[in-house]
Each structure stands twice: as structure tokens, then as C-alpha cells.
PDB file of C-alpha atoms in Angstrom:
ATOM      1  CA  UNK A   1      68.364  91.715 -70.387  1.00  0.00           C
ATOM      2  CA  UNK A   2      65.076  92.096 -69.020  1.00  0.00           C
ATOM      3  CA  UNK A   3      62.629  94.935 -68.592  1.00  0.00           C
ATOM      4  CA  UNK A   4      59.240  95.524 -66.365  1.00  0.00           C
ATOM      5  CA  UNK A   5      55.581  95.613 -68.386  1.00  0.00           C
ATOM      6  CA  UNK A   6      52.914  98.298 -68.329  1.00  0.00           C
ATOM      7  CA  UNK A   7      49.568  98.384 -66.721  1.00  0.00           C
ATOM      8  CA  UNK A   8      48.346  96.243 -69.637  1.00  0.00           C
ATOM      9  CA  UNK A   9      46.551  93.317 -69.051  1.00  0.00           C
ATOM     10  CA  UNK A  10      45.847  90.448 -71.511  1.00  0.00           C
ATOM     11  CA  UNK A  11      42.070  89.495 -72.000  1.00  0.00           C
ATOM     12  CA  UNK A  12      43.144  85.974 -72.824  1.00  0.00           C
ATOM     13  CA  UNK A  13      46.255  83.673 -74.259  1.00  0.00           C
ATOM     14  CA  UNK A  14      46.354  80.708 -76.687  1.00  0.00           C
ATOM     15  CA  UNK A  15      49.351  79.069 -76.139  1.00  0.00           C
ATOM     16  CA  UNK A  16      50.635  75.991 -78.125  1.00  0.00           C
ATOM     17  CA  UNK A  17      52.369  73.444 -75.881  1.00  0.00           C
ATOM     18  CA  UNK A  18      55.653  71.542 -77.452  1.00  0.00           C
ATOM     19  CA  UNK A  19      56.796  67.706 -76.849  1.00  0.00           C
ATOM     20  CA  UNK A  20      58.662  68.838 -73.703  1.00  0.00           C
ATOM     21  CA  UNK A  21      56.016  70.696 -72.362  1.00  0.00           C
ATOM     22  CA  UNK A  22      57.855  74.231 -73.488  1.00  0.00           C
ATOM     23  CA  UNK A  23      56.250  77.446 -73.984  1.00  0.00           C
ATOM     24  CA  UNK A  24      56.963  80.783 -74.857  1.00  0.00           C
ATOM     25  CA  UNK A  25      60.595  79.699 -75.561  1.00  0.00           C
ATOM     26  CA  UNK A  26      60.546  78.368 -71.922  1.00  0.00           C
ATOM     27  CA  UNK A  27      61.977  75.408 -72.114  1.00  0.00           C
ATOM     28  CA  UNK A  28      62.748  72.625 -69.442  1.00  0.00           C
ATOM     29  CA  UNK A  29      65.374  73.816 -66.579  1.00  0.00           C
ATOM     30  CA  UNK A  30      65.537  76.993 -68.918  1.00  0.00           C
ATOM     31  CA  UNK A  31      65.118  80.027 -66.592  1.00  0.00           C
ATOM     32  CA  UNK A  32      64.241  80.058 -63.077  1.00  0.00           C
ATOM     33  CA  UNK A  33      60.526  80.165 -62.218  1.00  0.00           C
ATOM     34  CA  UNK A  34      61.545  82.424 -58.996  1.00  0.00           C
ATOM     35  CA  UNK A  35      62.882  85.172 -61.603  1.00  0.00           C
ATOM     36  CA  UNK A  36      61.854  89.104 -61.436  1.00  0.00           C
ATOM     37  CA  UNK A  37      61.854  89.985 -65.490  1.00  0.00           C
ATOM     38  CA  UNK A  38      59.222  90.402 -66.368  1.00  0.00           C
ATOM     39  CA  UNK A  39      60.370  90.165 -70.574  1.00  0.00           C
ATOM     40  CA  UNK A  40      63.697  87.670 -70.979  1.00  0.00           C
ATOM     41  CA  UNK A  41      66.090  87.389 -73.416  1.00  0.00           C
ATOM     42  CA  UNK A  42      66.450  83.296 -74.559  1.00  0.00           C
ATOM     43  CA  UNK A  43      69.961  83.097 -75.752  1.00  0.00           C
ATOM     44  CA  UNK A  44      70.589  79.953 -76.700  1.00  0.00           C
ATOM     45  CA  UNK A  45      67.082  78.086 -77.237  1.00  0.00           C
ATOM     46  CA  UNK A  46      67.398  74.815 -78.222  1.00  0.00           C
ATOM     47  CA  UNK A  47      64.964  75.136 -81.377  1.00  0.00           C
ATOM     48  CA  UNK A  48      65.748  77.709 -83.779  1.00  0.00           C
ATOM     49  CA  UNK A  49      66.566  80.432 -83.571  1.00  0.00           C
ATOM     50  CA  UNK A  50      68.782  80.819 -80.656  1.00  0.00           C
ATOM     51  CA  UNK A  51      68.172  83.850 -79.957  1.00  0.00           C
ATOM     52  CA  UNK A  52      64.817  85.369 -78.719  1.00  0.00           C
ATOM     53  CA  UNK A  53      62.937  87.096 -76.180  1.00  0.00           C
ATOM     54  CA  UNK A  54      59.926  86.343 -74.399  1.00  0.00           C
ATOM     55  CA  UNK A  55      57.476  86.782 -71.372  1.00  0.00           C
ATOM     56  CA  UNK A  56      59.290  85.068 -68.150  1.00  0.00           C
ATOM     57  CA  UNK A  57      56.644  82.942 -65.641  1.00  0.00           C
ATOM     58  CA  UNK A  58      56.792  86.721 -63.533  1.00  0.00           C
ATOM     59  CA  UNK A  59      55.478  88.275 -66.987  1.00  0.00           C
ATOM     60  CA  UNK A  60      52.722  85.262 -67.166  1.00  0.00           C
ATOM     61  CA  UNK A  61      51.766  86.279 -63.648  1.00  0.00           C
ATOM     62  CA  UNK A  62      51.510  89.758 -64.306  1.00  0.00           C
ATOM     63  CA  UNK A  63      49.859  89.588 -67.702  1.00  0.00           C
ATOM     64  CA  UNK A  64      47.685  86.539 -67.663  1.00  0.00           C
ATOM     65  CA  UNK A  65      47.120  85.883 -64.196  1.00  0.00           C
ATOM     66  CA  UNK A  66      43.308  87.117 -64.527  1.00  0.00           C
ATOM     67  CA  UNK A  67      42.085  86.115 -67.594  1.00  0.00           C
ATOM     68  CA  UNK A  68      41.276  82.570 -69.644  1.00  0.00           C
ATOM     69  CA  UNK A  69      44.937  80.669 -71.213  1.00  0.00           C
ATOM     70  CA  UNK A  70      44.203  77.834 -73.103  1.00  0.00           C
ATOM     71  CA  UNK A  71      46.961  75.312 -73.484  1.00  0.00           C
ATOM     72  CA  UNK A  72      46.825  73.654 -76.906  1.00  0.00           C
ATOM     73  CA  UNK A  73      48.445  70.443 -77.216  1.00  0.00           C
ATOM     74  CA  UNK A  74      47.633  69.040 -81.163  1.00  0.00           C
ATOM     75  CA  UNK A  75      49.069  66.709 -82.738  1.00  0.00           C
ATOM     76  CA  UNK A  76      50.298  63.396 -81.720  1.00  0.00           C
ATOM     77  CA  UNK A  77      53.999  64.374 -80.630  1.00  0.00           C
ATOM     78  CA  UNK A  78      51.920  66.798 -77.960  1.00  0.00           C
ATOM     79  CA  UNK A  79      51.081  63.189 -76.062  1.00  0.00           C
ATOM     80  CA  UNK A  80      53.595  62.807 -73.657  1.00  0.00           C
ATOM     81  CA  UNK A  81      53.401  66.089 -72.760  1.00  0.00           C
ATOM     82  CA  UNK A  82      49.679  66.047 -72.193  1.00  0.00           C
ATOM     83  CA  UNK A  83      49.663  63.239 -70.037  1.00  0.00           C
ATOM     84  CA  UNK A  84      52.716  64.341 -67.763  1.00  0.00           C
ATOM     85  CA  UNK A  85      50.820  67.186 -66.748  1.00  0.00           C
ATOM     86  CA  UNK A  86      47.801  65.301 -66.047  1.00  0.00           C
ATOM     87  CA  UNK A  87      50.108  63.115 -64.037  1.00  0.00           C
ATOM     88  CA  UNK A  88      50.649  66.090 -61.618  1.00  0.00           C
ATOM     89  CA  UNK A  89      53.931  65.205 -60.355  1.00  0.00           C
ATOM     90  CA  UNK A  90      56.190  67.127 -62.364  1.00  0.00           C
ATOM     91  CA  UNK A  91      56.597  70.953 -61.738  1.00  0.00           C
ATOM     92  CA  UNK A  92      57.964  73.637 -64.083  1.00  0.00           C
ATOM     93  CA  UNK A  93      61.798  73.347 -63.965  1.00  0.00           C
ATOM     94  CA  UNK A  94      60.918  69.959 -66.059  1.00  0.00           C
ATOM     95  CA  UNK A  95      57.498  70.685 -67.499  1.00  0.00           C
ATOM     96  CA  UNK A  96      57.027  74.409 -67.908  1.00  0.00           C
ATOM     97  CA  UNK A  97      53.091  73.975 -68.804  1.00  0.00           C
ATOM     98  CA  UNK A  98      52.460  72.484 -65.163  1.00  0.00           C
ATOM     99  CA  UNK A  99      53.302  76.291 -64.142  1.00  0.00           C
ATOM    100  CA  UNK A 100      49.811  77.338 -65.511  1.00  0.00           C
ATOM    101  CA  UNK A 101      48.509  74.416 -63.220  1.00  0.00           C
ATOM    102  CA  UNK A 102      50.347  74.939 -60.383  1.00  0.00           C
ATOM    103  CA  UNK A 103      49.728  78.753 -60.385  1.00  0.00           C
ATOM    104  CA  UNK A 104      45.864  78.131 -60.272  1.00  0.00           C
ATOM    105  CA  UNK A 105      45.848  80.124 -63.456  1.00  0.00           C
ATOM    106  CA  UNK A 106      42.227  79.573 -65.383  1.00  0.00           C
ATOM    107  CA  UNK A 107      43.592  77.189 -67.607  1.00  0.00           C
ATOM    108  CA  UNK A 108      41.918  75.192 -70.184  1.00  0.00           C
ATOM    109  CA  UNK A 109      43.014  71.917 -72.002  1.00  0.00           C
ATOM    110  CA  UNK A 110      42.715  71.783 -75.908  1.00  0.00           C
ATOM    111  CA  UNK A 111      43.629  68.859 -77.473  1.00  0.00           C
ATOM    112  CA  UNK A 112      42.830  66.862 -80.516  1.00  0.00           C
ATOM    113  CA  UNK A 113      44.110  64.069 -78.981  1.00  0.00           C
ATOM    114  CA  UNK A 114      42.061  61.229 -77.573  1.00  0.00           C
ATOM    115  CA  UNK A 115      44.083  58.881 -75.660  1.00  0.00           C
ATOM    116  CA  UNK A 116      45.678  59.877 -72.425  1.00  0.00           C
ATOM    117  CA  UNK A 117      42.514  62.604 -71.729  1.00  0.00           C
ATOM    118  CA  UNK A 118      41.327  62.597 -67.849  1.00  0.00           C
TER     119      UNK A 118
END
């Protein structure tokens, strides 16, 4: 399944980063980053429940591309996460937040944590 967006636009996105570095139910080597679809079907995500849909990266690009996204890692379990993309090496197939980095998206960092901030 997938399906093409409208003209709308978003004015900004809060999105909360998991342990893997996962958002949007886009998990690790979860869907391909080169992908069309613009709205995905996840069906079998490997935190409940299973099934979902979502915005693909080509929906993030379409939708986001021009406005602020702030990345929110908090809590403590958000650490490793937070400090492999600050690391750089990694791209999206393993760390899907790096996409927002990689894209030159206007992408800010919020964090409650201390350690591990550059």
C-alpha cells in the first residue's frame, strides 16, 4: 500500500527518537530510503502493534522538507542513539534519525540528556 500527499505542507514536526534511532515506525533496515510512497503501510513493526501506517522518508521530504523538525531524544535509553548520530558515520538504513541530518533538513536536537552532547 501506499498513496501520494496533497499540496499540504507541515509548518513544523516534533518527533520523538527511540533507542535505535527509529521514527515514525521507521525502524532500522525497515523500508528503503530510495522509496516513492509517499504514506507506507508497516506490517510487521517490531514494537506493537504490528501493523501501522506512516509517512515514508519521500513523505518527510515532501512534507517537512521546509519547515523546523525537532528530534527529541529524552530519557536515558535515548543515549546511544543520540550520540550515534552525533558520531556521523551511520546513515539511515541503520539509524533512521541521521536521515534528517543527512537530508540537510532544519533539524534541531532536544534532549534532556547531558552526557554525550557536542
Amino acid at each position: 500500500m501506499g498513496c501520494t500527499l496533497s499540496h499540504t505542507k507541515f509548518d513544523r514536526v516534533y518527533l520523538g527518537i527511540g533507542e535505535d534511532g527509529h521514527f515514525a515506525s521507521l525502524f532500522p533496515h525497515s523500508w528503503p530510503e530510495q522509496s516513492e510512497e509517499q504514506v507506507i503501510l508497516v506490517e510487521e513493526s517490531p514494537k506493537p502493534p504490528k501493523r501501522r501506517a506512516t509517512l515514508s522518508y519521500a513523505g518527510f521530504v515532501r512534507l517537512a522538507s521546509e519547515c523546523p523538525v525537532y528530534l527529541l531524544f529524552l530519557g536515558a535509553s535515548k543515549q546511544d542513539a543520540l550520540q550515534r548520530l552525533q558520531g556521523g558515520k551511520e546513515g539511515a538504513s541503520t539509524l533512521p534519525c541521521a536521515f534528517f541530518r543527512d537530508q540537510h533538513f532544519n533539524a534541531t536536537i532536544v534532549t534532556d540528556l547531558k552526557e554525550g552532547m557536542a
